[in-house]
Structure formats: C-alpha cells, structure tokens
PDB file of C-alpha atoms in Angstrom:
ATOM      1  CA  MET E   2      52.848 226.540 -67.352  1.00 68.00           C
ATOM      2  CA  SER E   3      55.429 226.501 -64.562  1.00 76.00           C
ATOM      3  CA  THR E   4      53.335 228.969 -62.530  1.00 82.00           C
ATOM      4  CA  LEU E   5      50.411 226.541 -62.291  1.00 84.00           C
ATOM      5  CA  PRO E   6      50.260 223.999 -59.423  1.00 81.00           C
ATOM      6  CA  ILE E   7      50.232 220.951 -61.681  1.00 82.00           C
ATOM      7  CA  THR E   8      52.314 217.786 -61.836  1.00 81.00           C
ATOM      8  CA  VAL E   9      52.145 217.349 -65.627  1.00 75.00           C
ATOM      9  CA  SER E  10      54.110 219.978 -67.560  1.00 72.00           C
ATOM     10  CA  TRP E  11      52.728 219.048 -70.962  1.00 73.00           C
ATOM     11  CA  PRO E  12      50.430 216.090 -71.787  1.00 76.00           C
ATOM     12  CA  ARG E  13      51.947 213.425 -74.034  1.00 75.00           C
ATOM     13  CA  ASN E  14      49.027 210.978 -74.081  1.00 71.00           C
ATOM     14  CA  ILE E  15      45.379 210.647 -73.066  1.00 69.00           C
ATOM     15  CA  THR E  16      46.287 209.752 -69.484  1.00 74.00           C
ATOM     16  CA  ASP E  17      48.404 212.882 -69.066  1.00 77.00           C
ATOM     17  CA  LEU E  18      45.652 214.969 -70.636  1.00 77.00           C
ATOM     18  CA  ALA E  19      43.052 213.583 -68.221  1.00 76.00           C
ATOM     19  CA  GLN E  20      45.374 214.171 -65.260  1.00 82.00           C
ATOM     20  CA  LEU E  21      46.074 217.735 -66.367  1.00 84.00           C
ATOM     21  CA  GLY E  22      42.372 218.392 -66.841  1.00 83.00           C
ATOM     22  CA  ARG E  23      41.546 217.166 -63.318  1.00 83.00           C
ATOM     23  CA  GLU E  24      44.298 219.250 -61.736  1.00 87.00           C
ATOM     24  CA  LEU E  25      43.392 222.409 -63.632  1.00 87.00           C
ATOM     25  CA  HIS E  26      39.692 221.915 -62.949  1.00 85.00           C
ATOM     26  CA  GLY E  27      40.287 221.494 -59.218  1.00 87.00           C
ATOM     27  CA  TYR E  28      42.590 224.519 -59.085  1.00 90.00           C
ATOM     28  CA  ALA E  29      40.264 226.746 -61.157  1.00 88.00           C
ATOM     29  CA  GLN E  30      37.258 225.901 -58.978  1.00 87.00           C
ATOM     30  CA  SER E  31      39.078 226.924 -55.788  1.00 89.00           C
ATOM     31  CA  GLY E  32      38.451 230.660 -56.244  1.00 90.00           C
ATOM     32  CA  ALA E  33      38.331 233.664 -58.544  1.00 91.00           C
ATOM     33  CA  GLY E  34      42.086 234.234 -58.380  1.00 92.00           C
ATOM     34  CA  PRO E  35      43.007 230.709 -59.495  1.00 91.00           C
ATOM     35  CA  MET E  36      40.397 230.932 -62.265  1.00 92.00           C
ATOM     36  CA  ALA E  37      41.956 234.176 -63.536  1.00 93.00           C
ATOM     37  CA  HIS E  38      45.391 232.572 -63.269  1.00 93.00           C
ATOM     38  CA  VAL E  39      44.300 229.622 -65.424  1.00 92.00           C
ATOM     39  CA  LEU E  40      42.673 231.952 -67.954  1.00 93.00           C
ATOM     40  CA  ALA E  41      45.817 234.093 -68.198  1.00 94.00           C
ATOM     41  CA  VAL E  42      48.120 231.109 -68.733  1.00 92.00           C
ATOM     42  CA  LEU E  43      45.704 229.578 -71.219  1.00 91.00           C
ATOM     43  CA  SER E  44      45.427 232.820 -73.183  1.00 93.00           C
ATOM     44  CA  VAL E  45      49.149 233.540 -73.345  1.00 94.00           C
ATOM     45  CA  THR E  46      50.144 230.019 -74.347  1.00 92.00           C
ATOM     46  CA  ALA E  47      47.359 229.691 -76.934  1.00 93.00           C
ATOM     47  CA  VAL E  48      48.263 232.987 -78.621  1.00 95.00           C
ATOM     48  CA  TRP E  49      51.964 232.103 -78.486  1.00 94.00           C
ATOM     49  CA  LYS E  50      51.428 228.738 -80.161  1.00 91.00           C
ATOM     50  CA  HIS E  51      49.360 230.182 -82.996  1.00 92.00           C
ATOM     51  CA  ALA E  52      51.688 233.136 -83.492  1.00 94.00           C
ATOM     52  CA  TRP E  53      54.727 230.879 -83.981  1.00 92.00           C
ATOM     53  CA  SER E  54      52.828 227.979 -85.601  1.00 89.00           C
ATOM     54  CA  ILE E  55      53.679 225.569 -82.777  1.00 89.00           C
ATOM     55  CA  PRO E  56      51.648 222.315 -82.857  1.00 85.00           C
ATOM     56  CA  GLY E  57      49.513 221.349 -79.869  1.00 81.00           C
ATOM     57  CA  SER E  58      46.996 224.172 -79.692  1.00 84.00           C
ATOM     58  CA  VAL E  59      44.128 221.682 -80.031  1.00 86.00           C
ATOM     59  CA  ILE E  60      44.977 220.380 -76.547  1.00 87.00           C
ATOM     60  CA  TRP E  61      44.077 223.767 -75.099  1.00 88.00           C
ATOM     61  CA  ASN E  62      40.730 223.607 -76.909  1.00 90.00           C
ATOM     62  CA  VAL E  63      39.945 220.273 -75.279  1.00 88.00           C
ATOM     63  CA  LEU E  64      41.095 221.518 -71.858  1.00 89.00           C
ATOM     64  CA  ALA E  65      39.025 224.685 -72.195  1.00 92.00           C
ATOM     65  CA  GLY E  66      35.969 222.589 -73.026  1.00 89.00           C
ATOM     66  CA  ALA E  67      36.596 220.545 -69.880  1.00 87.00           C
ATOM     67  CA  LEU E  68      37.150 223.593 -67.652  1.00 89.00           C
ATOM     68  CA  PHE E  69      34.404 225.927 -68.890  1.00 90.00           C
ATOM     69  CA  SER E  70      31.060 225.687 -70.597  1.00 90.00           C
ATOM     70  CA  PRO E  71      31.263 224.694 -74.292  1.00 89.00           C
ATOM     71  CA  ALA E  72      29.865 228.024 -75.526  1.00 91.00           C
ATOM     72  CA  TYR E  73      32.243 230.125 -73.415  1.00 94.00           C
ATOM     73  CA  ALA E  74      35.223 227.914 -74.261  1.00 94.00           C
ATOM     74  CA  THR E  75      34.419 228.073 -77.990  1.00 93.00           C
ATOM     75  CA  LEU E  76      34.201 231.869 -78.038  1.00 95.00           C
ATOM     76  CA  LEU E  77      37.324 232.271 -75.888  1.00 95.00           C
ATOM     77  CA  LEU E  78      39.524 229.894 -77.877  1.00 95.00           C
ATOM     78  CA  THR E  79      38.241 231.237 -81.189  1.00 95.00           C
ATOM     79  CA  MET E  80      39.231 234.756 -80.127  1.00 96.00           C
ATOM     80  CA  LEU E  81      42.651 233.526 -78.958  1.00 96.00           C
ATOM     81  CA  THR E  82      43.153 231.645 -82.223  1.00 95.00           C
ATOM     82  CA  THR E  83      42.264 234.779 -84.160  1.00 96.00           C
ATOM     83  CA  ILE E  84      44.695 236.929 -82.182  1.00 96.00           C
ATOM     84  CA  GLY E  85      47.495 234.400 -82.567  1.00 95.00           C
ATOM     85  CA  SER E  86      46.884 234.071 -86.313  1.00 95.00           C
ATOM     86  CA  VAL E  87      46.986 237.852 -86.752  1.00 95.00           C
ATOM     87  CA  PHE E  88      50.295 237.955 -84.877  1.00 96.00           C
ATOM     88  CA  ALA E  89      51.595 235.194 -87.171  1.00 95.00           C
ATOM     89  CA  SER E  90      50.660 237.274 -90.221  1.00 93.00           C
ATOM     90  CA  LEU E  91      52.337 240.374 -88.778  1.00 94.00           C
ATOM     91  CA  LEU E  92      55.496 238.401 -87.949  1.00 93.00           C
ATOM     92  CA  SER E  93      55.699 236.984 -91.478  1.00 91.00           C
ATOM     93  CA  ALA E  94      55.214 240.344 -93.234  1.00 91.00           C
ATOM     94  CA  PRO E  95      58.894 241.461 -92.921  1.00 91.00           C
ATOM     95  CA  MET E  96      59.969 238.167 -94.511  1.00 89.00           C
ATOM     96  CA  ALA E  97      57.872 238.773 -97.636  1.00 87.00           C
ATOM     97  CA  PRO E  98      60.818 239.272-100.075  1.00 87.00           C
ATOM     98  CA  PHE E  99      62.580 236.116 -98.904  1.00 88.00           C
ATOM     99  CA  LEU E 100      59.436 233.961 -98.868  1.00 85.00           C
ATOM    100  CA  THR E 101      58.381 235.242-102.289  1.00 84.00           C
ATOM    101  CA  LYS E 102      61.654 234.041-103.774  1.00 85.00           C
ATOM    102  CA  MET E 103      61.552 230.716-101.948  1.00 85.00           C
ATOM    103  CA  PHE E 104      57.899 229.808-102.602  1.00 82.00           C
ATOM    104  CA  PRO E 105      56.715 231.854-105.607  1.00 83.00           C
ATOM    105  CA  LYS E 106      54.214 229.338-106.973  1.00 82.00           C
ATOM    106  CA  ALA E 107      52.498 228.605-103.657  1.00 77.00           C
ATOM    107  CA  LEU E 108      52.219 232.301-102.797  1.00 79.00           C
ATOM    108  CA  ASN E 109      50.866 233.173-106.248  1.00 81.00           C
ATOM    109  CA  MET E 110      48.178 230.516-105.923  1.00 79.00           C
ATOM    110  CA  THR E 111      47.230 231.739-102.451  1.00 77.00           C
ATOM    111  CA  ARG E 112      47.244 235.370-103.589  1.00 78.00           C
ATOM    112  CA  SER E 113      44.970 234.561-106.542  1.00 77.00           C
ATOM    113  CA  ALA E 114      42.620 232.663-104.217  1.00 75.00           C
ATOM    114  CA  LEU E 115      42.472 235.577-101.771  1.00 75.00           C
ATOM    115  CA  GLU E 116      42.257 238.428-104.279  1.00 70.00           C
ATOM    116  CA  GLY E 117      40.358 236.778-107.148  1.00 63.00           C
ATOM    117  CA  GLN E 118      41.269 236.808-110.813  1.00 56.00           C
ATOM    118  CA  SER E 119      38.568 239.011-112.309  1.00 52.00           C
ATOM    119  CA  ASP E 120      36.387 242.011-111.512  1.00 52.00           C
ATOM    120  CA  GLU E 121      33.536 239.702-110.519  1.00 51.00           C
ATOM    121  CA  ASP E 122      35.780 237.909-108.037  1.00 49.00           C
ATOM    122  CA  ALA E 123      36.915 241.225-106.582  1.00 51.00           C
ATOM    123  CA  LYS E 124      33.319 241.944-105.524  1.00 52.00           C
ATOM    124  CA  SER E 125      33.597 239.233-102.849  1.00 64.00           C
ATOM    125  CA  SER E 126      35.586 240.506 -99.889  1.00 79.00           C
ATOM    126  CA  ALA E 127      38.908 239.002 -98.937  1.00 83.00           C
ATOM    127  CA  TRP E 128      37.575 237.902 -95.541  1.00 86.00           C
ATOM    128  CA  VAL E 129      34.887 235.823 -97.259  1.00 85.00           C
ATOM    129  CA  ARG E 130      37.424 234.004 -99.399  1.00 85.00           C
ATOM    130  CA  LEU E 131      39.745 233.650 -96.411  1.00 88.00           C
ATOM    131  CA  SER E 132      36.956 232.094 -94.346  1.00 87.00           C
ATOM    132  CA  ILE E 133      36.248 229.583 -97.121  1.00 84.00           C
ATOM    133  CA  LEU E 134      39.928 228.679 -97.415  1.00 84.00           C
ATOM    134  CA  ARG E 135      40.125 227.977 -93.696  1.00 86.00           C
ATOM    135  CA  LEU E 136      36.893 225.979 -93.697  1.00 83.00           C
ATOM    136  CA  ILE E 137      37.708 223.651 -96.595  1.00 79.00           C
ATOM    137  CA  GLY E 138      41.295 223.093 -95.430  1.00 74.00           C
ATOM    138  CA  ILE E 139      43.007 223.063 -98.831  1.00 74.00           C
ATOM    139  CA  VAL E 140      45.860 225.121 -97.367  1.00 77.00           C
ATOM    140  CA  PRO E 141      47.449 224.436 -93.943  1.00 83.00           C
ATOM    141  CA  TRP E 142      46.423 226.838 -91.200  1.00 86.00           C
ATOM    142  CA  SER E 143      49.925 228.163 -90.570  1.00 87.00           C
ATOM    143  CA  GLY E 144      50.453 228.506 -94.329  1.00 86.00           C
ATOM    144  CA  ILE E 145      47.406 230.753 -94.598  1.00 89.00           C
ATOM    145  CA  ASN E 146      48.673 232.898 -91.710  1.00 91.00           C
ATOM    146  CA  ILE E 147      52.035 233.379 -93.410  1.00 89.00           C
ATOM    147  CA  ALA E 148      50.463 233.988 -96.822  1.00 88.00           C
ATOM    148  CA  CYS E 149      48.187 236.700 -95.392  1.00 90.00           C
ATOM    149  CA  GLY E 150      51.208 238.556 -94.042  1.00 91.00           C
ATOM    150  CA  VAL E 151      53.246 238.147 -97.222  1.00 89.00           C
ATOM    151  CA  CYS E 152      50.356 239.080 -99.546  1.00 87.00           C
ATOM    152  CA  GLY E 153      49.403 242.113 -97.458  1.00 88.00           C
ATOM    153  CA  VAL E 154      45.843 241.106 -96.543  1.00 90.00           C
ATOM    154  CA  PRO E 155      44.215 243.836 -94.380  1.00 91.00           C
ATOM    155  CA  ILE E 156      44.070 243.157 -90.644  1.00 93.00           C
ATOM    156  CA  LEU E 157      40.265 243.423 -90.514  1.00 93.00           C
ATOM    157  CA  ASP E 158      39.899 240.789 -93.230  1.00 92.00           C
ATOM    158  CA  CYS E 159      42.350 238.540 -91.369  1.00 93.00           C
ATOM    159  CA  VAL E 160      40.369 238.907 -88.139  1.00 94.00           C
ATOM    160  CA  LEU E 161      36.968 238.203 -89.700  1.00 92.00           C
ATOM    161  CA  GLY E 162      38.199 235.355 -91.910  1.00 91.00           C
ATOM    162  CA  THR E 163      40.090 233.661 -89.088  1.00 94.00           C
ATOM    163  CA  PHE E 164      37.265 233.993 -86.556  1.00 94.00           C
ATOM    164  CA  ILE E 165      34.664 232.514 -88.910  1.00 91.00           C
ATOM    165  CA  GLY E 166      36.997 229.833 -90.227  1.00 89.00           C
ATOM    166  CA  ALA E 167      38.143 228.738 -86.764  1.00 91.00           C
ATOM    167  CA  LEU E 168      34.708 228.676 -85.147  1.00 89.00           C
ATOM    168  CA  PRO E 169      33.486 225.195 -86.293  1.00 87.00           C
ATOM    169  CA  TRP E 170      36.681 223.309 -85.477  1.00 86.00           C
ATOM    170  CA  THR E 171      37.031 225.065 -82.122  1.00 90.00           C
ATOM    171  CA  ALA E 172      33.430 224.211 -81.273  1.00 88.00           C
ATOM    172  CA  VAL E 173      34.079 220.553 -82.078  1.00 85.00           C
ATOM    173  CA  THR E 174      37.214 220.267 -79.936  1.00 87.00           C
ATOM    174  CA  CYS E 175      35.704 222.173 -77.009  1.00 89.00           C
ATOM    175  CA  GLN E 176      32.634 219.949 -77.155  1.00 86.00           C
ATOM    176  CA  ILE E 177      34.903 216.901 -77.025  1.00 85.00           C
ATOM    177  CA  GLY E 178      36.507 218.297 -73.873  1.00 85.00           C
ATOM    178  CA  ASP E 179      33.088 218.831 -72.314  1.00 85.00           C
ATOM    179  CA  ILE E 180      32.057 215.248 -73.098  1.00 82.00           C
ATOM    180  CA  LEU E 181      35.285 213.868 -71.655  1.00 80.00           C
ATOM    181  CA  GLN E 182      34.803 215.951 -68.501  1.00 80.00           C
ATOM    182  CA  THR E 183      31.231 214.685 -68.166  1.00 77.00           C
ATOM    183  CA  VAL E 184      32.364 211.068 -68.430  1.00 74.00           C
ATOM    184  CA  ALA E 185      35.342 211.602 -66.120  1.00 72.00           C
ATOM    185  CA  SER E 186      33.232 213.335 -63.455  1.00 69.00           C
ATOM    186  CA  ASN E 187      31.016 210.269 -63.147  1.00 64.00           C
ATOM    187  CA  PRO E 188      33.469 207.448 -62.443  1.00 59.00           C
ATOM    188  CA  SER E 189      32.022 204.043 -61.752  1.00 55.00           C
ATOM    189  CA  PRO E 190      33.423 200.517 -61.799  1.00 53.00           C
ATOM    190  CA  ASN E 191      30.227 199.305 -63.427  1.00 52.00           C
ATOM    191  CA  PRO E 192      30.507 199.533 -67.257  1.00 48.00           C
ATOM    192  CA  GLN E 193      26.729 199.630 -67.537  1.00 44.00           C
ATOM    193  CA  SER E 194      26.588 203.005 -65.799  1.00 53.00           C
ATOM    194  CA  VAL E 195      29.148 204.455 -68.213  1.00 51.00           C
ATOM    195  CA  GLN E 196      27.183 203.022 -71.120  1.00 59.00           C
ATOM    196  CA  SER E 197      23.980 204.531 -69.799  1.00 65.00           C
ATOM    197  CA  LEU E 198      25.765 207.858 -69.390  1.00 58.00           C
ATOM    198  CA  LEU E 199      26.943 207.797 -73.009  1.00 58.00           C
ATOM    199  CA  ALA E 200      23.435 206.838 -74.113  1.00 67.00           C
ATOM    200  CA  SER E 201      21.852 209.772 -72.283  1.00 71.00           C
ATOM    201  CA  ARG E 202      19.986 212.373 -74.271  1.00 76.00           C
ATOM    202  CA  GLU E 203      22.440 215.142 -73.448  1.00 73.00           C
ATOM    203  CA  ILE E 204      25.478 213.195 -74.659  1.00 72.00           C
ATOM    204  CA  ILE E 205      23.651 212.032 -77.804  1.00 76.00           C
ATOM    205  CA  MET E 206      22.686 215.610 -78.680  1.00 80.00           C
ATOM    206  CA  LYS E 207      26.279 216.689 -78.197  1.00 73.00           C
ATOM    207  CA  LEU E 208      27.518 213.874 -80.423  1.00 73.00           C
ATOM    208  CA  VAL E 209      24.987 214.814 -83.099  1.00 78.00           C
ATOM    209  CA  PHE E 210      26.112 218.430 -82.866  1.00 75.00           C
ATOM    210  CA  LEU E 211      29.739 217.321 -83.214  1.00 71.00           C
ATOM    211  CA  THR E 212      28.892 215.252 -86.279  1.00 72.00           C
ATOM    212  CA  VAL E 213      27.050 218.087 -88.013  1.00 76.00           C
ATOM    213  CA  ILE E 214      29.718 220.692 -87.262  1.00 69.00           C
ATOM    214  CA  SER E 215      32.610 218.459 -88.289  1.00 66.00           C
ATOM    215  CA  LEU E 216      30.995 217.125 -91.474  1.00 70.00           C
ATOM    216  CA  ALA E 217      29.535 220.408 -92.743  1.00 69.00           C
ATOM    217  CA  PRO E 218      32.828 221.784 -94.164  1.00 66.00           C
ATOM    218  CA  ILE E 219      33.690 218.348 -95.596  1.00 63.00           C
ATOM    219  CA  LEU E 220      30.331 217.823 -97.317  1.00 66.00           C
ATOM    220  CA  GLY E 221      30.333 221.359 -98.677  1.00 66.00           C
ATOM    221  CA  ARG E 222      33.991 221.293 -99.677  1.00 61.00           C
ATOM    222  CA  ASP E 223      33.280 221.034-103.405  1.00 66.00           C
ATOM    223  CA  HIS E 224      30.912 224.018-103.367  1.00 66.00           C
ATOM    224  CA  LEU E 225      33.303 226.080-101.271  1.00 62.00           C
ATOM    225  CA  ARG E 226      36.268 225.127-103.464  1.00 61.00           C
ATOM    226  CA  ALA E 227      34.265 226.071-106.564  1.00 66.00           C
ATOM    227  CA  TRP E 228      33.464 229.424-104.973  1.00 62.00           C
ATOM    228  CA  VAL E 229      37.124 230.075-104.239  1.00 57.00           C
ATOM    229  CA  SER E 230      38.286 228.839-107.656  1.00 58.00           C
ATOM    230  CA  SER E 231      35.562 230.837-109.488  1.00 52.00           C
ATOM    231  CA  PRO E 232      35.301 228.673-112.600  1.00 44.00           C
ATOM    232  CA  ALA E 233      33.436 231.422-114.436  1.00 41.00           C
ATOM    233  CA  SER E 234      36.451 233.647-114.149  1.00 43.00           C
ATOM    234  CA  TYR E 235      38.571 231.058-115.880  1.00 41.00           C
ATOM    235  CA  ALA E 236      36.298 230.830-118.935  1.00 42.00           C
ATOM    236  CA  PRO E 237      37.664 233.970-120.700  1.00 45.00           C
ATOM    237  CA  VAL E 238      41.172 232.913-119.772  1.00 41.00           C
ATOM    238  CA  SER E 239      40.706 229.427-121.195  1.00 46.00           C
ATOM    239  CA  GLN E 240      39.062 230.833-124.327  1.00 51.00           C
ATOM    240  CA  ASN E 241      41.918 233.262-124.907  1.00 52.00           C
ATOM    241  CA  ALA E 242      44.390 230.471-124.314  1.00 50.00           C
ATOM    242  CA  ALA E 243      42.600 228.338-126.903  1.00 50.00           C
ATOM    243  CA  ASN E 244      42.662 231.192-129.411  1.00 54.00           C
ATOM    244  CA  ASP E 245      46.361 231.793-128.802  1.00 55.00           C
ATOM    245  CA  GLU E 246      47.052 228.093-129.207  1.00 51.00           C
ATOM    246  CA  ARG E 247      45.089 228.022-132.475  1.00 53.00           C
ATOM    247  CA  VAL E 248      46.989 231.036-133.841  1.00 53.00           C
ATOM    248  CA  SER E 249      50.351 229.617-132.827  1.00 55.00           C
ATOM    249  CA  ARG E 250      49.449 226.271-134.371  1.00 50.00           C
ATOM    250  CA  TRP E 251      48.477 227.950-137.690  1.00 53.00           C
ATOM    251  CA  ALA E 252      51.718 229.926-137.679  1.00 59.00           C
ATOM    252  CA  TRP E 253      53.614 226.680-137.094  1.00 51.00           C
ATOM    253  CA  VAL E 254      51.807 225.044-140.036  1.00 47.00           C
ATOM    254  CA  LYS E 255      52.582 227.995-142.321  1.00 55.00           C
ATOM    255  CA  GLU E 256      56.215 227.963-141.269  1.00 56.00           C
ATOM    256  CA  TRP E 257      56.656 224.281-141.986  1.00 48.00           C
ATOM    257  CA  ARG E 258      54.711 224.576-145.220  1.00 49.00           C
ATOM    258  CA  GLY E 259      57.233 227.145-146.361  1.00 52.00           C
ATOM    259  CA  LYS E 260      60.075 224.893-145.261  1.00 47.00           C
ATOM    260  CA  ILE E 261      58.593 221.994-147.209  1.00 46.00           C
ATOM    261  CA  HIS E 262      58.182 224.029-150.397  1.00 47.00           C
ATOM    262  CA  MET E 263      61.582 225.659-150.221  1.00 46.00           C
ATOM    263  CA  PRO E 264      63.561 222.582-151.419  1.00 48.00           C
ATOM    264  CA  SER E 265      61.244 222.269-154.452  1.00 48.00           C
ATOM    265  CA  ARG E 266      62.487 225.568-155.908  1.00 52.00           C
ATOM    266  CA  PRO E 267      66.078 224.396-156.488  1.00 53.00           C
ATOM    267  CA  ARG E 268      64.682 221.180-157.884  1.00 54.00           C
ATOM    268  CA  SER E 269      62.559 223.029-160.446  1.00 62.00           C
ATOM    269  CA  ARG E 270      65.513 225.196-161.441  1.00 67.00           C
ATOM    270  CA  ALA E 271      67.687 222.112-161.869  1.00 66.00           C
ATOM    271  CA  ARG E 272      64.971 220.482-163.939  1.00 69.00           C
ATOM    272  CA  GLU E 273      64.728 223.577-166.196  1.00 73.00           C
ATOM    273  CA  ALA E 274      68.506 223.674-166.642  1.00 72.00           C
ATOM    274  CA  PHE E 275      68.551 219.979-167.448  1.00 67.00           C
ATOM    275  CA  GLN E 276      65.725 220.454-169.938  1.00 72.00           C
ATOM    276  CA  LYS E 277      67.623 223.310-171.626  1.00 76.00           C
ATOM    277  CA  GLU E 278      70.757 221.199-171.902  1.00 73.00           C
ATOM    278  CA  LEU E 279      68.707 218.332-173.311  1.00 68.00           C
ATOM    279  CA  ASN E 280      67.137 220.634-175.893  1.00 73.00           C
ATOM    280  CA  VAL E 281      70.572 221.932-176.911  1.00 71.00           C
ATOM    281  CA  LEU E 282      71.882 218.383-177.345  1.00 68.00           C
ATOM    282  CA  ILE E 283      68.855 217.421-179.388  1.00 67.00           C
ATOM    283  CA  ARG E 284      69.263 220.485-181.597  1.00 70.00           C
ATOM    284  CA  GLU E 285      72.953 219.819-182.116  1.00 67.00           C
ATOM    285  CA  LYS E 286      72.214 216.205-182.910  1.00 61.00           C
ATOM    286  CA  ASN E 287      69.652 217.200-185.448  1.00 66.00           C
ATOM    287  CA  GLU E 288      72.013 219.682-187.103  1.00 68.00           C
ATOM    288  CA  SER E 289      74.732 217.029-187.379  1.00 64.00           C
ATOM    289  CA  LEU E 290      72.468 214.612-189.209  1.00 61.00           C
ATOM    290  CA  PRO E 291      72.648 214.691-193.080  1.00 59.00           C
ATOM    291  CA  MET E 292      69.657 216.196-194.762  1.00 55.00           C
TER     292      MET E 292
END
C-alpha cells in the first residue's frame, strides 16, 4: 500500500473508501504501468489477507468493482480469494495435531460434512460438498480454510470448492463497487439527477442482479444443508441406535427384575423355617396334652 500514490493508507469509513477509490481510479487510468502497479498491489494484499484470515478483504472487492468492469473484477477477486484460501489451508496443515486436540468436536463435524458418513455420500466429490458449505455459510470462511488443511482435503478439491463458493459473494461486492463508481462519477448538486440516475434501467438491472445473487444461497440454504447433512445416511444410524437403546433398556429391566426378586428368597426361607418351628411347637403341644 505504501508504494501507491494515495493519501489514505487504509479506509476506515465510507468517506475514506470513496477517496481511496477516486485516487486509485485516477492513478490506474494514467497508463499501463500504473494499472499493472495497482493490480500487483491488489493481488498481493488480497492473497495475504485470505491466507492469514485478516478481515477487510471485502473492501478490495468493492474497490476492484469500482476500478474495473464487474465481470473482470469478479473473476480476478475470485481467483485471488481461491489462492489465498489454498495458502491458508497449507499453512494450517502443520498445526493439525494441535488443532485436533483443541477443537476435536468442530473438526469432526467439518470432516464428516466434507467426507460424508456413508458410501452413498462418498459418491459426491469433496469439492461439491465444500462448495455447498461455503455457499450456505454454516461455517465461517476462515474456519473452512483451516479445516481443509487439518482434514487433508486435496488441493484440487479446495480450489474448485473455493472458486465456486466465492463466486456469488464476490460478484455481489464487485457489483456494489461498480454502482458506487457510477454514482460517484456523476456528481450533481441536484438530488433529482441522482434519483434519476438510480432509477435508470442499467442501475435497476444491476440491483436486481444483486438481489438474485445474494438471496439465492439464503433461499436455498435448507436444500443445501440437507444435501450436506444427507438425512438418508443417518437413517441406518438412527435405527441402529434405537435397537441398541431397546436392547440396553431390556437388559436394564431384567437386571432390576432380578434385584427385586432377590430379597424374596431370604423371605421365603425365613417363612419356611418359621413354619417348621411352628409345626414343631404344635406337635409338642399336642404330645403334652392328656389323651
């Protein structure tokens, strides 16, 4: 960042972000060299942030949408996000023994979601399940990167799953940057002109596209979660668990039935001994009586 001719080191609010976007846009449009310089800084910082799970990478998505065309910015930032996520997985792999001891339950759940729990689940590739996990957002992005490295997910599956999972959100943020750049490039003191600009067909189509892309993973979250969870694979497990519970419950009943009947045996023996003594007393009494 220090190599760029900008006055804002890192944006802290919307005003700083707009100022940074104007300065970078003016510098990038001044020639091929400045454009390559901006691309290099953008690429290095974006990969670095994803590799070390540093917050703020979404700002680069918005800036890329303001500097380049939405399609080019989406593909570029999706590739950079994929590279950074793969680096994050590779960096977390040596820490697998430590992380497994610290977070065993979370890693087991993620491993079962990535690998499946039956032969039918294994038919679906890991990159498919990884893409679904990233789309529905049930696990934080950095957590998935670390889990892939700890669980030993193949690099190709990480690349495909991350690229597909990051594409919708990157498209949304880059489109936001393009809309902001369109509004900012047409300044006017008259609010009516800004309103007419926002009501233009191009902006409306972009807003509709943003709505569809952003709501698609949310509306299909239940179906995607069901695909990842694979309820059919849990049916044999639940049935076996029910059978085991029934057997253990019957064994418990038999055990307590034996415990309940055990005290009755000494009681019956005491009753027999008492009856014998009573019979002896009666016999002796009868013998002592005169005939």
